[in-house]
Every structure is written in C-alpha cells, then in structure tokens.
Short mmCIF file of C-alpha atoms in Angstrom, two decimals:
data_model
loop_
_atom_site.label_atom_id
_atom_site.label_comp_id
_atom_site.label_asym_id
_atom_site.label_seq_id
_atom_site.Cartn_x
_atom_site.Cartn_y
_atom_site.Cartn_z
CA MET A 55 -163.34 87.53 -79.94
CA SER A 56 -160.39 89.74 -79.16
CA ASP A 57 -157.33 89.66 -81.37
CA PHE A 58 -155.14 91.05 -78.63
CA PRO A 59 -152.26 88.62 -78.23
CA ASP A 60 -152.58 86.17 -75.38
CA LEU A 61 -149.86 83.86 -76.67
CA TYR A 62 -146.24 84.96 -76.56
CA ALA A 63 -143.01 83.13 -77.31
CA PHE A 64 -139.76 84.85 -76.34
CA VAL A 65 -136.17 83.85 -76.84
CA LEU A 66 -133.81 85.23 -74.19
CA GLN A 67 -130.14 85.18 -75.05
CA LEU A 68 -127.99 84.66 -71.98
CA TYR A 69 -124.23 84.97 -71.68
CA PRO A 70 -122.17 83.24 -69.00
CA LEU A 71 -120.21 85.66 -66.81
CA GLU A 72 -117.36 83.20 -66.31
CA ARG A 73 -115.39 81.46 -69.02
CA ASP A 74 -115.26 77.71 -69.35
CA VAL A 75 -118.49 77.10 -67.54
CA THR A 76 -120.45 74.08 -68.72
CA LEU A 77 -124.00 74.93 -69.69
CA ARG A 78 -126.01 71.77 -69.63
CA ALA A 79 -129.62 71.59 -70.73
CA GLN A 80 -131.17 71.09 -67.33
CA GLY A 81 -134.91 71.37 -67.48
CA HIS A 82 -135.40 72.26 -63.82
CA GLY A 83 -132.63 74.86 -64.00
CA ALA A 84 -134.35 76.62 -66.88
CA GLN A 85 -137.61 76.73 -64.94
CA ALA A 86 -135.85 78.08 -61.82
CA LEU A 87 -134.22 80.83 -63.89
CA PHE A 88 -137.57 81.88 -65.32
CA LEU A 89 -139.31 81.88 -61.94
CA ASP A 90 -136.43 83.89 -60.40
CA LEU A 91 -136.80 86.45 -63.14
CA VAL A 92 -140.51 86.83 -62.42
CA ARG A 93 -139.99 86.79 -58.64
CA GLN A 94 -137.83 89.91 -58.83
CA VAL A 95 -140.82 91.96 -59.90
CA ASP A 96 -143.81 89.95 -58.79
CA PRO A 97 -143.29 87.34 -56.04
CA VAL A 98 -147.00 86.52 -55.94
CA THR A 99 -147.18 85.65 -59.62
CA SER A 100 -143.93 83.70 -59.38
CA GLU A 101 -145.40 81.65 -56.54
CA ARG A 102 -148.59 81.06 -58.48
CA LEU A 103 -146.64 79.93 -61.55
CA HIS A 104 -144.64 77.56 -59.41
CA ALA A 105 -147.69 76.01 -57.74
CA ASP A 106 -149.18 72.87 -59.19
CA ALA A 107 -151.92 74.19 -61.44
CA ALA A 108 -153.82 71.78 -63.68
CA SER A 109 -152.23 73.33 -66.74
CA LYS A 110 -149.55 75.92 -66.23
CA PRO A 111 -149.93 78.99 -68.42
CA TYR A 112 -146.31 79.06 -69.57
CA THR A 113 -143.51 76.87 -70.92
CA VAL A 114 -139.76 77.15 -70.42
CA ALA A 115 -136.99 75.36 -72.27
CA LEU A 116 -133.39 75.80 -73.22
CA LEU A 117 -133.05 75.75 -76.99
CA PRO A 118 -130.76 73.02 -78.25
CA GLY A 119 -127.57 74.50 -79.63
CA ARG A 120 -123.86 74.12 -79.57
CA ARG A 121 -122.50 77.57 -78.85
CA ARG A 122 -120.31 77.56 -75.77
CA ASP A 123 -120.63 81.25 -75.11
CA ARG A 124 -124.41 81.60 -75.08
CA VAL A 125 -127.58 79.83 -74.14
CA GLU A 126 -131.02 80.62 -75.44
CA LEU A 127 -133.90 80.36 -73.01
CA ARG A 128 -137.27 79.95 -74.68
CA VAL A 129 -140.28 81.10 -72.68
CA SER A 130 -143.87 81.03 -73.82
CA LEU A 131 -146.69 82.79 -72.01
CA LEU A 132 -150.23 81.59 -72.47
CA GLN A 133 -152.18 84.25 -70.57
CA SER A 134 -152.16 87.92 -71.52
CA GLU A 135 -151.86 88.91 -67.82
CA LEU A 136 -148.40 87.37 -67.68
CA PHE A 137 -147.07 89.58 -70.42
CA GLN A 138 -146.83 92.75 -68.37
CA THR A 139 -145.15 91.01 -65.44
CA PHE A 140 -142.66 89.31 -67.70
CA VAL A 141 -141.72 92.40 -69.69
CA HIS A 142 -141.36 94.31 -66.44
CA ALA A 143 -139.04 91.57 -65.15
CA LEU A 144 -136.96 91.75 -68.32
CA LEU A 145 -136.59 95.53 -68.04
CA ARG A 146 -135.32 95.07 -64.48
CA GLN A 147 -132.55 92.85 -65.84
CA MET A 148 -130.67 95.76 -67.31
CA PRO A 149 -127.05 96.31 -66.20
CA GLY A 150 -126.51 96.45 -62.47
CA GLU A 151 -128.99 93.74 -61.60
CA ALA A 152 -127.87 90.54 -59.89
CA PRO A 153 -126.96 87.91 -62.48
CA LEU A 154 -129.32 85.08 -63.35
CA ARG A 155 -128.34 81.56 -62.39
CA LEU A 156 -128.59 78.40 -64.44
CA GLY A 157 -127.31 75.47 -62.42
CA GLN A 158 -123.74 76.48 -61.44
CA ALA A 159 -123.49 79.22 -64.04
CA SER A 160 -124.06 82.97 -63.65
CA LEU A 161 -125.58 84.52 -66.71
CA GLN A 162 -126.16 87.98 -68.06
CA LEU A 163 -129.22 88.77 -70.11
CA GLY A 164 -128.54 89.83 -73.68
CA ASP A 165 -131.12 90.25 -76.42
CA VAL A 166 -134.74 89.31 -75.92
CA ILE A 167 -136.42 88.31 -79.17
CA GLY A 168 -140.18 88.36 -79.45
CA THR A 169 -140.74 88.49 -83.20
CA PRO A 170 -140.74 85.46 -85.46
CA ALA A 171 -138.21 84.61 -88.18
CA PRO A 172 -137.01 85.79 -90.63
CA LYS A 173 -136.62 89.10 -88.80
CA GLY A 174 -136.70 87.64 -85.32
CA HIS A 175 -136.19 84.04 -84.25
CA PRO A 176 -137.82 80.79 -85.44
CA TRP A 177 -138.83 79.99 -81.84
CA ALA A 178 -140.34 83.44 -81.13
CA GLY A 179 -143.71 84.90 -81.99
CA TYR A 180 -147.06 86.06 -80.69
CA SER A 181 -150.64 85.32 -81.48
CA ALA A 182 -153.97 84.70 -79.78
CA PHE A 183 -156.00 81.57 -79.27
CA SER A 184 -158.82 83.21 -81.24
CA GLU A 185 -156.48 84.29 -84.02
CA LEU A 186 -154.99 80.83 -84.40
CA ALA A 187 -158.49 79.35 -84.50
CA MET A 188 -159.58 81.86 -87.14
CA ARG A 189 -156.53 81.57 -89.36
CA ALA A 190 -155.98 77.80 -89.41
CA GLU A 191 -156.06 76.46 -92.96
CA ALA A 192 -156.67 72.98 -94.22
CA THR A 193 -153.52 71.65 -95.87
CA HIS A 194 -152.39 68.34 -97.29
CA THR A 195 -149.25 67.81 -95.22
CA LEU A 196 -147.34 69.57 -92.49
CA GLN A 197 -144.16 69.01 -90.55
CA LEU A 198 -143.52 69.23 -86.82
CA GLU A 199 -140.11 69.60 -85.20
CA PHE A 200 -139.83 68.13 -81.71
CA ALA A 201 -136.76 69.96 -80.46
CA THR A 202 -136.45 68.92 -76.81
CA PRO A 203 -137.36 65.55 -75.25
CA THR A 204 -141.10 65.07 -75.60
CA ALA A 205 -143.23 62.51 -73.78
CA ILE A 206 -146.96 62.08 -73.63
CA GLY A 207 -148.36 60.44 -70.51
CA GLN A 208 -150.65 57.49 -71.12
CA GLY A 209 -151.55 56.34 -67.63
CA SER A 210 -149.72 53.41 -66.08
CA ARG A 211 -149.16 49.69 -66.60
CA PRO A 212 -150.69 47.11 -64.27
CA ASP A 213 -147.35 47.07 -62.38
CA GLY A 214 -147.66 50.80 -61.70
CA ARG A 215 -144.89 51.73 -64.14
CA GLN A 216 -145.77 54.90 -66.03
CA ARG A 217 -146.64 54.41 -69.67
CA LEU A 218 -144.90 57.13 -71.67
CA GLY A 219 -145.69 57.82 -75.29
CA ILE A 220 -142.30 58.50 -76.86
CA LEU A 221 -143.28 57.90 -80.47
CA PRO A 222 -144.55 60.83 -82.60
CA ASP A 223 -147.85 59.00 -83.05
CA PRO A 224 -150.49 61.43 -84.36
CA ALA A 225 -153.11 59.68 -82.21
CA LEU A 226 -151.09 60.78 -79.16
CA VAL A 227 -149.68 64.14 -80.24
CA PHE A 228 -152.82 65.94 -81.43
CA PRO A 229 -155.24 64.89 -78.68
CA SER A 230 -152.57 65.92 -76.16
CA LEU A 231 -152.28 69.35 -77.78
CA ALA A 232 -156.09 69.65 -77.81
CA ARG A 233 -156.33 68.90 -74.07
CA ARG A 234 -153.87 71.67 -73.34
CA TRP A 235 -155.63 74.03 -75.75
CA ASN A 236 -158.98 73.41 -74.02
CA GLU A 237 -157.46 73.97 -70.57
CA LEU A 238 -156.20 77.42 -71.55
CA ALA A 239 -158.19 78.79 -74.49
CA PRO A 240 -161.27 80.99 -74.08
CA ALA A 241 -164.67 79.32 -74.17
CA SER A 242 -165.46 80.68 -77.64
CA VAL A 243 -162.74 78.57 -79.31
CA GLN A 244 -162.90 75.32 -77.35
CA LEU A 245 -162.33 72.19 -79.44
CA ASP A 246 -164.40 69.03 -79.56
CA ALA A 247 -162.18 66.28 -78.12
CA ALA A 248 -163.94 63.50 -80.05
CA ALA A 249 -163.53 65.36 -83.33
CA VAL A 250 -159.81 65.83 -82.60
CA ARG A 251 -159.39 62.12 -81.82
CA GLU A 252 -161.07 61.22 -85.07
CA ALA A 253 -159.00 63.69 -87.10
CA ALA A 254 -155.81 62.46 -85.40
CA GLY A 255 -156.78 58.87 -86.20
CA ASP A 256 -156.95 59.72 -89.89
CA THR A 257 -153.63 61.58 -89.87
CA LEU A 258 -150.77 59.54 -91.33
CA ILE A 259 -147.03 59.80 -90.87
CA THR A 260 -145.35 60.06 -94.26
CA ARG A 261 -141.72 60.77 -93.33
CA TYR A 262 -139.93 61.06 -90.04
CA HIS A 263 -136.87 60.55 -87.99
CA SER A 264 -137.23 60.24 -84.28
CA GLU A 265 -135.19 58.97 -81.38
CA SER A 266 -135.41 58.69 -77.65
CA ALA A 267 -133.58 61.35 -75.66
CA GLU A 268 -133.20 62.24 -72.01
CA ILE A 269 -133.29 65.50 -70.11
CA ASN A 270 -132.02 66.13 -66.61
CA LEU A 271 -134.85 67.30 -64.37
CA GLY A 272 -132.92 67.30 -61.11
CA LYS A 273 -134.49 64.16 -59.71
CA GLY A 274 -132.95 62.09 -62.47
CA PRO A 275 -133.26 61.81 -66.21
CA GLN A 276 -136.63 61.97 -67.91
CA LYS A 277 -137.23 60.17 -71.21
CA GLY A 278 -138.75 61.60 -74.31
CA PHE A 279 -138.20 61.76 -78.04
CA VAL A 280 -136.81 64.36 -80.41
CA GLY A 281 -137.29 64.37 -84.14
CA MET A 282 -138.88 65.73 -87.27
CA VAL A 283 -142.15 64.35 -88.53
CA SER A 284 -144.22 64.94 -91.67
CA TYR A 285 -147.90 64.23 -91.26
CA GLU A 286 -150.44 63.72 -94.01
CA LEU A 287 -153.68 65.34 -92.91
CA PRO A 288 -157.17 63.95 -93.40
CA LEU A 289 -158.85 64.82 -96.73
CA ASP A 290 -161.86 66.25 -94.90
CA PRO A 291 -161.13 70.02 -94.72
CA SER A 292 -162.59 70.53 -91.24
CA GLN A 293 -160.50 67.64 -89.89
CA ALA A 294 -157.40 68.97 -91.64
CA ARG A 295 -158.07 72.44 -90.19
CA LEU A 296 -158.17 70.99 -86.68
CA ILE A 297 -154.80 69.30 -87.10
CA ALA A 298 -153.30 72.44 -88.69
CA LEU A 299 -154.62 74.59 -85.84
CA LEU A 300 -153.10 72.35 -83.19
CA SER A 301 -149.81 72.27 -85.09
CA ASP A 302 -149.73 76.08 -85.16
CA ALA A 303 -150.51 76.18 -81.44
CA ALA A 304 -147.68 73.76 -80.60
CA LEU A 305 -145.15 76.64 -80.74
CA PHE A 306 -146.84 78.19 -77.70
CA LEU A 307 -148.40 75.24 -75.89
CA GLY A 308 -145.58 72.73 -76.15
CA VAL A 309 -146.38 69.02 -76.38
CA GLY A 310 -146.91 66.52 -73.59
CA MET A 311 -145.38 66.45 -70.11
CA LYS A 312 -143.21 68.89 -68.19
CA THR A 313 -143.25 71.69 -70.72
CA THR A 314 -142.40 74.10 -67.86
CA ARG A 315 -139.14 72.22 -67.34
CA GLY A 316 -137.64 72.02 -70.77
CA MET A 317 -139.63 69.23 -72.35
CA GLY A 318 -141.95 69.20 -75.34
CA LEU A 319 -140.58 72.17 -77.29
CA CYS A 320 -142.26 71.84 -80.67
CA ARG A 321 -143.06 73.93 -83.71
CA ARG A 322 -144.57 73.63 -87.11
CA ARG A 323 -142.03 74.00 -89.87
CA ILE A 324 -142.97 76.28 -92.72
CA MET B 48 -143.36 18.06 -81.07
CA SER B 49 -140.50 17.55 -83.46
CA ASP B 50 -137.30 19.51 -83.00
CA PHE B 51 -136.32 19.01 -86.61
CA PRO B 52 -135.63 22.49 -87.99
CA ASP B 53 -138.44 24.03 -89.96
CA LEU B 54 -137.02 27.54 -89.82
CA TYR B 55 -133.92 28.42 -91.80
CA ALA B 56 -132.18 31.70 -92.46
CA PHE B 57 -129.45 31.75 -95.10
CA VAL B 58 -127.15 34.50 -96.26
CA LEU B 59 -126.02 34.13 -99.88
CA GLN B 60 -123.01 36.15 -100.89
CA LEU B 61 -123.19 37.23 -104.51
CA TYR B 62 -120.47 38.82 -106.63
CA PRO B 63 -121.17 40.95 -109.69
CA LEU B 64 -119.60 39.56 -112.86
CA GLU B 65 -119.04 43.05 -114.33
CA ARG B 66 -117.21 45.90 -112.69
CA ASP B 67 -118.84 49.23 -111.91
CA VAL B 68 -122.34 47.88 -111.86
CA THR B 69 -124.72 49.59 -109.47
CA LEU B 70 -126.36 47.21 -107.05
CA ARG B 71 -129.41 48.90 -105.68
CA ALA B 72 -131.54 47.37 -102.98
CA GLN B 73 -134.55 46.52 -105.11
CA GLY B 74 -137.01 44.41 -103.21
CA HIS B 75 -138.68 42.89 -106.27
CA GLY B 76 -135.29 42.10 -107.82
CA ALA B 77 -134.27 40.12 -104.75
CA GLN B 78 -137.47 38.12 -104.87
CA ALA B 79 -137.05 37.42 -108.60
CA LEU B 80 -133.51 36.19 -107.99
CA PHE B 81 -134.69 33.81 -105.28
CA LEU B 82 -137.56 32.45 -107.37
CA ASP B 83 -135.23 31.96 -110.37
CA LEU B 84 -132.90 29.99 -108.17
CA VAL B 85 -135.71 27.70 -107.06
CA ARG B 86 -137.19 27.47 -110.57
CA GLN B 87 -133.98 25.91 -111.89
CA VAL B 88 -134.58 22.79 -109.83
CA ASP B 89 -138.27 22.86 -109.07
CA PRO B 90 -140.52 24.96 -111.32
CA VAL B 91 -143.64 23.78 -109.51
CA THR B 92 -142.44 24.96 -106.13
CA SER B 93 -141.21 28.23 -107.61
CA GLU B 94 -144.66 28.84 -109.09
CA ARG B 95 -146.30 28.00 -105.78
CA LEU B 96 -144.00 30.38 -103.90
CA HIS B 97 -144.79 33.12 -106.38
CA ALA B 98 -148.56 32.66 -106.15
CA ASP B 99 -150.52 34.77 -103.73
CA ALA B 100 -150.70 32.61 -100.65
CA ALA B 101 -152.21 34.01 -97.46
CA SER B 102 -148.82 33.92 -95.79
CA LYS B 103 -145.84 33.00 -97.89
CA PRO B 104 -143.49 30.49 -96.26
CA TYR B 105 -140.31 32.43 -97.01
CA THR B 106 -138.77 35.88 -96.87
CA VAL B 107 -136.18 37.48 -99.14
CA ALA B 108 -134.19 40.66 -98.63
CA LEU B 109 -130.93 42.24 -99.60
CA LEU B 110 -128.91 42.97 -96.50
CA PRO B 111 -128.04 46.64 -96.11
CA GLY B 112 -124.34 47.16 -96.65
CA ARG B 113 -121.90 49.36 -98.44
CA ARG B 114 -119.52 47.01 -100.22
CA ARG B 115 -119.47 47.68 -103.93
CA ASP B 116 -118.12 44.26 -104.86
CA ARG B 117 -120.67 42.07 -103.11
CA VAL B 118 -124.30 41.85 -102.17
CA GLU B 119 -125.74 39.63 -99.50
CA LEU B 120 -129.10 38.05 -100.18
CA ARG B 121 -130.92 36.93 -97.05
CA VAL B 122 -133.46 34.16 -97.50
CA SER B 123 -135.53 32.58 -94.78
CA LEU B 124 -137.54 29.39 -95.25
CA LEU B 125 -140.47 28.70 -92.97
CA GLN B 126 -141.44 25.18 -94.06
CA SER B 127 -139.13 22.20 -93.75
CA GLU B 128 -140.18 20.99 -97.24
CA LEU B 129 -138.55 24.02 -98.81
CA PHE B 130 -135.16 23.21 -97.38
CA GLN B 131 -134.39 20.33 -99.72
CA THR B 132 -135.47 22.24 -102.82
CA PHE B 133 -133.45 25.25 -101.83
CA VAL B 134 -130.26 23.38 -100.99
CA HIS B 135 -130.61 21.47 -104.25
CA ALA B 136 -130.94 24.78 -106.09
CA LEU B 137 -127.83 26.13 -104.38
CA LEU B 138 -125.81 23.06 -105.31
CA ARG B 139 -126.83 23.58 -108.94
CA GLN B 140 -125.32 27.06 -108.78
CA MET B 141 -121.79 25.73 -108.81
CA PRO B 142 -119.44 26.90 -111.59
CA GLY B 143 -120.80 26.52 -115.11
CA GLU B 144 -124.35 27.51 -114.29
CA ALA B 145 -125.95 30.56 -115.86
CA PRO B 146 -125.39 33.63 -113.68
CA LEU B 147 -128.09 34.98 -111.40
CA ARG B 148 -129.64 38.33 -112.21
CA LEU B 149 -130.40 41.20 -109.88
CA GLY B 150 -131.93 44.05 -111.83
CA GLN B 151 -129.35 44.85 -114.53
CA ALA B 152 -126.51 43.00 -112.78
CA SER B 153 -125.24 39.47 -113.38
CA LEU B 154 -124.06 37.80 -110.21
CA GLN B 155 -122.10 34.75 -109.25
CA LEU B 156 -122.92 32.83 -106.12
CA GLY B 157 -120.17 32.78 -103.51
CA ASP B 158 -120.50 31.52 -99.95
CA VAL B 159 -123.80 30.41 -98.52
CA ILE B 160 -123.95 30.88 -94.75
CA GLY B 161 -126.50 28.97 -92.70
CA THR B 162 -125.03 29.10 -89.20
CA PRO B 163 -125.45 32.01 -86.83
CA ALA B 164 -122.75 34.38 -85.58
CA PRO B 165 -120.13 34.35 -84.20
CA LYS B 166 -119.05 31.45 -86.44
CA GLY B 167 -121.54 32.17 -89.18
CA HIS B 168 -123.49 35.35 -89.86
CA PRO B 169 -125.74 37.45 -87.60
CA TRP B 170 -128.57 37.13 -90.11
CA ALA B 171 -128.26 33.33 -90.49
CA GLY B 172 -129.56 30.52 -88.31
CA TYR B 173 -131.99 27.66 -88.01
CA SER B 174 -134.55 26.59 -85.49
CA ALA B 175 -138.06 25.20 -85.27
CA PHE B 176 -141.36 26.76 -84.30
CA SER B 177 -141.61 24.22 -81.46
CA GLU B 178 -138.05 24.86 -80.34
CA LEU B 179 -138.54 28.64 -80.24
CA ALA B 180 -141.75 28.14 -78.26
CA MET B 181 -139.99 25.83 -75.81
CA ARG B 182 -136.88 27.93 -75.30
CA ALA B 183 -138.37 31.43 -75.01
CA GLU B 184 -137.37 33.02 -71.72
CA ALA B 185 -138.96 35.87 -69.84
CA THR B 186 -136.58 38.81 -69.75
CA HIS B 187 -136.73 42.41 -68.60
CA THR B 188 -135.74 44.15 -71.82
CA LEU B 189 -134.81 43.22 -75.35
CA GLN B 190 -133.74 45.03 -78.47
CA LEU B 191 -134.96 44.64 -82.03
CA GLU B 192 -133.12 45.81 -85.12
CA PHE B 193 -135.33 46.71 -88.08
CA ALA B 194 -132.82 46.52 -90.90
CA THR B 195 -134.88 47.05 -94.06
CA PRO B 196 -137.97 49.24 -94.49
CA THR B 197 -140.74 47.82 -92.33
CA ALA B 198 -144.44 48.67 -92.53
CA ILE B 199 -147.40 47.15 -90.80
CA GLY B 200 -150.74 47.38 -92.60
CA GLN B 201 -153.57 48.84 -90.55
CA GLY B 202 -156.47 48.88 -92.96
CA SER B 203 -157.38 52.07 -94.77
CA ARG B 204 -158.60 55.58 -94.08
CA PRO B 205 -162.12 56.70 -94.99
CA ASP B 206 -160.65 58.14 -98.21
CA GLY B 207 -159.33 54.71 -99.19
CA ARG B 208 -155.71 55.65 -98.53
CA GLN B 209 -153.81 52.78 -96.92
CA ARG B 210 -152.94 53.27 -93.28
CA LEU B 211 -149.36 52.12 -92.78
CA GLY B 212 -147.84 51.64 -89.37
CA ILE B 213 -144.31 52.99 -89.74
CA LEU B 214 -143.56 53.51 -86.06
CA PRO B 215 -141.98 50.69 -84.01
CA ASP B 216 -145.04 50.65 -81.77
CA PRO B 217 -145.07 47.42 -79.71
CA ALA B 218 -148.87 47.31 -80.07
CA LEU B 219 -148.34 46.95 -83.83
CA VAL B 220 -145.12 44.95 -84.05
CA PHE B 221 -145.89 42.00 -81.77
CA PRO B 222 -149.49 41.28 -82.83
CA SER B 223 -148.27 41.40 -86.44
CA LEU B 224 -145.55 38.84 -85.66
CA ALA B 225 -148.11 36.67 -83.85
CA ARG B 226 -150.46 36.67 -86.86
CA ARG B 227 -147.66 35.44 -89.08
CA TRP B 228 -146.58 32.88 -86.48
CA ASN B 229 -150.11 31.47 -86.27
CA GLU B 230 -150.41 31.27 -90.06
CA LEU B 231 -147.31 29.13 -90.31
CA ALA B 232 -146.60 27.36 -87.00
CA PRO B 233 -147.91 23.88 -86.17
CA ALA B 234 -151.16 23.60 -84.23
CA SER B 235 -149.37 22.55 -81.05
CA VAL B 236 -147.67 25.93 -80.62
CA GLN B 237 -150.36 28.35 -81.76
CA LEU B 238 -150.53 31.60 -79.80
CA ASP B 239 -153.55 33.28 -78.24
CA ALA B 240 -154.03 36.52 -80.16
CA ALA B 241 -155.77 38.29 -77.27
CA ALA B 242 -152.95 37.38 -74.88
CA VAL B 243 -150.40 38.74 -77.37
CA ARG B 244 -152.33 42.01 -77.74
CA GLU B 245 -152.44 42.38 -73.98
CA ALA B 246 -148.72 41.61 -73.57
CA ALA B 247 -147.87 44.01 -76.40
CA GLY B 248 -150.00 46.70 -74.75
CA ASP B 249 -147.91 46.40 -71.58
CA THR B 250 -144.60 46.50 -73.45
CA LEU B 251 -142.88 49.89 -73.30
CA ILE B 252 -140.28 51.49 -75.53
CA THR B 253 -137.31 52.58 -73.44
CA ARG B 254 -134.81 53.68 -76.09
CA TYR B 255 -134.95 53.88 -79.85
CA HIS B 256 -134.01 55.57 -83.01
CA SER B 257 -136.22 55.13 -86.00
CA GLU B 258 -136.78 56.81 -89.32
CA SER B 259 -138.88 56.41 -92.40
CA ALA B 260 -137.19 54.78 -95.38
CA GLU B 261 -138.23 53.70 -98.83
CA ILE B 262 -137.58 50.62 -100.89
CA ASN B 263 -138.02 50.24 -104.63
CA LEU B 264 -140.54 47.48 -105.35
CA GLY B 265 -140.69 47.97 -109.12
CA LYS B 266 -144.09 49.68 -109.14
CA GLY B 267 -142.73 52.61 -107.17
CA PRO B 268 -141.28 53.23 -103.77
CA GLN B 269 -142.79 51.61 -100.69
CA LYS B 270 -142.55 53.32 -97.32
CA GLY B 271 -141.42 51.78 -94.09
CA PHE B 272 -139.15 52.43 -91.16
CA VAL B 273 -135.70 51.26 -90.13
CA GLY B 274 -134.26 51.54 -86.67
CA MET B 275 -133.18 50.03 -83.41
CA VAL B 276 -135.63 49.73 -80.54
CA SER B 277 -135.29 48.63 -76.90
CA TYR B 278 -138.48 47.33 -75.38
CA GLU B 279 -139.24 46.87 -71.70
CA LEU B 280 -141.28 43.71 -71.34
CA PRO B 281 -144.26 43.20 -69.00
CA LEU B 282 -143.42 42.07 -65.48
CA ASP B 283 -145.73 39.09 -65.81
CA PRO B 284 -143.40 36.22 -66.84
CA SER B 285 -145.86 34.55 -69.22
CA GLN B 286 -146.46 37.87 -70.98
CA ALA B 287 -142.74 38.55 -71.15
CA ARG B 288 -142.15 35.06 -72.59
CA LEU B 289 -144.66 35.74 -75.36
CA ILE B 290 -142.88 38.94 -76.38
CA ALA B 291 -139.46 37.25 -76.17
CA LEU B 292 -140.70 34.33 -78.30
CA LEU B 293 -142.02 36.64 -81.02
CA SER B 294 -138.78 38.63 -80.94
CA ASP B 295 -136.78 35.44 -81.46
CA ALA B 296 -139.08 34.43 -84.30
CA ALA B 297 -138.67 37.80 -86.05
CA LEU B 298 -135.34 36.64 -87.55
CA PHE B 299 -137.22 34.04 -89.59
CA LEU B 300 -140.70 35.51 -89.99
CA GLY B 301 -139.81 39.12 -90.76
CA VAL B 302 -142.15 41.90 -89.67
CA GLY B 303 -145.14 43.36 -91.50
CA MET B 304 -145.74 43.70 -95.21
CA LYS B 305 -143.88 42.45 -98.28
CA THR B 306 -141.28 40.40 -96.44
CA THR B 307 -140.83 38.39 -99.67
CA ARG B 308 -139.69 41.55 -101.43
CA GLY B 309 -137.07 42.95 -99.15
CA MET B 310 -139.14 44.56 -96.43
CA GLY B 311 -139.39 43.83 -92.73
CA LEU B 312 -135.98 42.28 -92.11
CA CYS B 313 -135.71 42.19 -88.34
CA ARG B 314 -133.77 40.44 -85.61
CA ARG B 315 -133.37 40.41 -81.90
CA ARG B 316 -130.04 41.75 -80.79
CA ILE B 317 -128.20 39.71 -78.21
#
C-alpha cells in the first residue's frame, strides 16, 4: 500500500470581475468552469473527465455561502494522475490569463486552499484510499453535513418515474458511498458490499435536521436534500469502522448522484 | 356500513389558574389529564383506557404553540362508545369542579372545539372509518404535517437497542397507519397490508423539512421527528386512494408510537 495521496480536496476562491453580478449556485456551471480550467493545460484529460465514465474521478461543487463578492469552488480529485494536471492548470491561471466563466459571470482566481482546517479550509484536505482504510476508527456516533442537494438513485417506479432517495437514511447513504469507493479505490482496500449493507442497517439516526432542496443543472432543477445528521454506529467494532471509514471518505467521494455538477457535497464533522 | 361518527377529534382549551406557571409539553402529563377527566364520570372506562391494550382507542397530545396563557389539549376518540363518556366528562367540568392538573399547573377548561376549520379548529373534526374509506380520492400529491415528535418502531438491533424510524419515509409511515387502522376499524373496511406496503413503496417524497425532536414522557426524553412532507402518490388510482385514505385517517389515528402520550400528532394539509 502506498501512502502517497490519491485523494485531494481543493477550495478555489474566485472573485467576480464585474460588480453587481449575481452568482447563483448552478451545478452545471461549476462543472464547466472546472473542465475549462483543465482544458487550458490538458484538452485530452478534460475530454476524458467530461465523458460518461462509470464513476468520474472528481467532484465539483460551489460551496454554499452568502458573500456577494466571492464564490468558493470545491473540487475533489480521486486519482493521483489528476493532481499534476490540475495544479498545472491552476498555475496557468496567474494574472494575464483569460478569466474563468461561471454562468454569466467572469471570475478571477484568488487563493487555492488545499490544507484542512484549522489552518486551511474545512472543505479542503488530502489523503489516500489506503490511508483512510488504515486509519478509520470505530466510534460510537458521528455526524455528517450534507451541504449541497444530495440525492441517491434507487431505480424507478413502475410508471418509469425515477425513485430518488432524499432522506438521510443510513441504509441509503453508506451503501452508496461504498459503491463509489469500490469503483475508485485500489484492489487492496475494496469493501465487502454485503458487510456495508449490514453495518448500515444497524446504524441509527439519533439527531438530524434535513430538508429538500433544489439545484439548477441547466436542464431544470434537480431535487436533493441538505442537512446535518448524527448517526449512532453499530456496537460491533468492525461494523463501526466501516461506517466511520465511509464517513471520512465522503469529503472526497461526495454522496449520491451528480457529484460532478454540484450535488452531494458532504463531510464528517469533527 | 353505518355513517354514524366513530372518529372524533377535539381541541380543549385550558387556562392556567396561576400566573407565571410554565406549561411544558409533557406527553405523560397530557395523558394523565385526559384520564382524570374521564375518571370523574366513568372510573371503569378510565381504567380500561389506561390498561395496556394492543391499540388504544384514543390519542392525546398538547398542541404545539407559544401562548403563555393557554394550552390546547388535543384528544381523539376512535370508538363511538367513548364519545358519550367523554362529553359527559366535559359537561362535568363546568364551573365549580376541581381544576385539572397538567404537571405542576392547575388548569381551567375553556372552549371545547369539535368542528374542523375554518369554523372550528384545524386539529378538530369527526368522521367514521366507513366514511373515510368511502370518500378517499386518488390524488397526485398530498402533504402531511407531523406536529409532535413522531417515531415508528422497527424492532431492535442485534445489541437490543430499539430501532426507531424517525424519518418521514413513506415505506414506514403508511404501513404503520394501516396497522393501526386495521386494529380499530370495522371488518367491512379492513385494508390489505401487502397492498398498502406496495402503494407506500411507490410513494415518493417530493418536498420536505424534517428534524428530530424530543418529548418528555416522565421516564426521560423520547425521540421522534417533526416536519412537513409532500408525497407524490402512485399513478395507479387504487394505490393512490389507499395512501389518501390513510393520510385522511392520520388526523384521528396519529402516527407511530405513544400517540396516547403526546407523540405522533399528524394531519393532512388541505
């Protein structure tokens, strides 16, 4: 197992070049901005990231926030190869470069934060699949923050209407995280899906607030939920470790659908 | 089928006799007040209502509200026999009677409201199991308000810890309502549990806000959720009718556990 980071979470601070521009949290706009950034240095990678892969090795979201003069773009990279391309792209964004676009707004890149709070940013950090797997600790309870609209696909109804999980049900959240983990993590740290389902089934919600929320994805609004949820983990230490591991990984992986377009931004609260 | 009402929901307005008394929403206190009221005219019935029946034919809750000078006690009766006893008990509460007690507070009975809004009260009304069954209409969406902490028992974990459903999951809410309906409704309008499960499984949440909440039941706090939830019903009209029927019945039946002690107060919003 290598401890070299293959999981990165960056926060890019962006400043509008015009005054009085409305910066709305458009999921597709955030993705376009990220892909543009990569395209400037590596059109092939940008194209690959845009293509419909089974599980895309990155997430992009605008952080919720109320400042009028700044937006924060959160990007996570889930393959070490992407790191070099991305950092190269960021270096290219120094003064003189064409501005980035988010919807109608032109933006200038400010600080890029890659270290976690308290020194850095609560939505930034780096780790490795193998490191997360090694360090996960059984605990009694933990709390997840679902910061942008989150929805977990559950197939469709008999009438063809998509069934969306928009409750923070542990039986949905953790198996969904495990699927994504297994799609991207190295073979040495793959998780047993049945064991995750069982552990998730014995995870209880002890406190929460949650509500439905919508995000604009260009083709119309997409439903999800935002909220804060405290889970009580199973007593069995190996089950609790599984849930803790997936909760730690949520910062990088995101939860559920369309995590490349602003949805499913999630992190474990300390 | 008789259309004579066997479902009643009353709102009793109660005024503290002392100033500056704190009226906290204690579930067990509300139940004690109701049973005291009944005991004054019919000790045998009061004892029967207090005993551990499989499904008690009444619910009691304090309505949430912020007025310091009044509390509203909501009582629903689910057997026509109880109506006479209860009305008799209310009539006895006219001036001169010993005050009612809610925790440390002495209260005087004011108005008793038995008719629904707009003339009466949104938490009052009367109907019959057979009438609800006859009148239920298939609809596309409907909204439920969960006004006091609501929890649906789901057995226990391997460690013996009780598994509480505290999410407004349609797959929990509607089968729970159907169980209670079948325990209390006449044979002619019994519901098929499998059909309810299937209809509930095809019911989606479209909008909601929900959060965990606690109620004091004397032996310590009990967890539940409160919130407002919009459900999208199945396209199949008979399935949609089932969900609509159970939603209409929620006003009388309550939802989930300990509906005789303040929990599970729920109604369909028009």
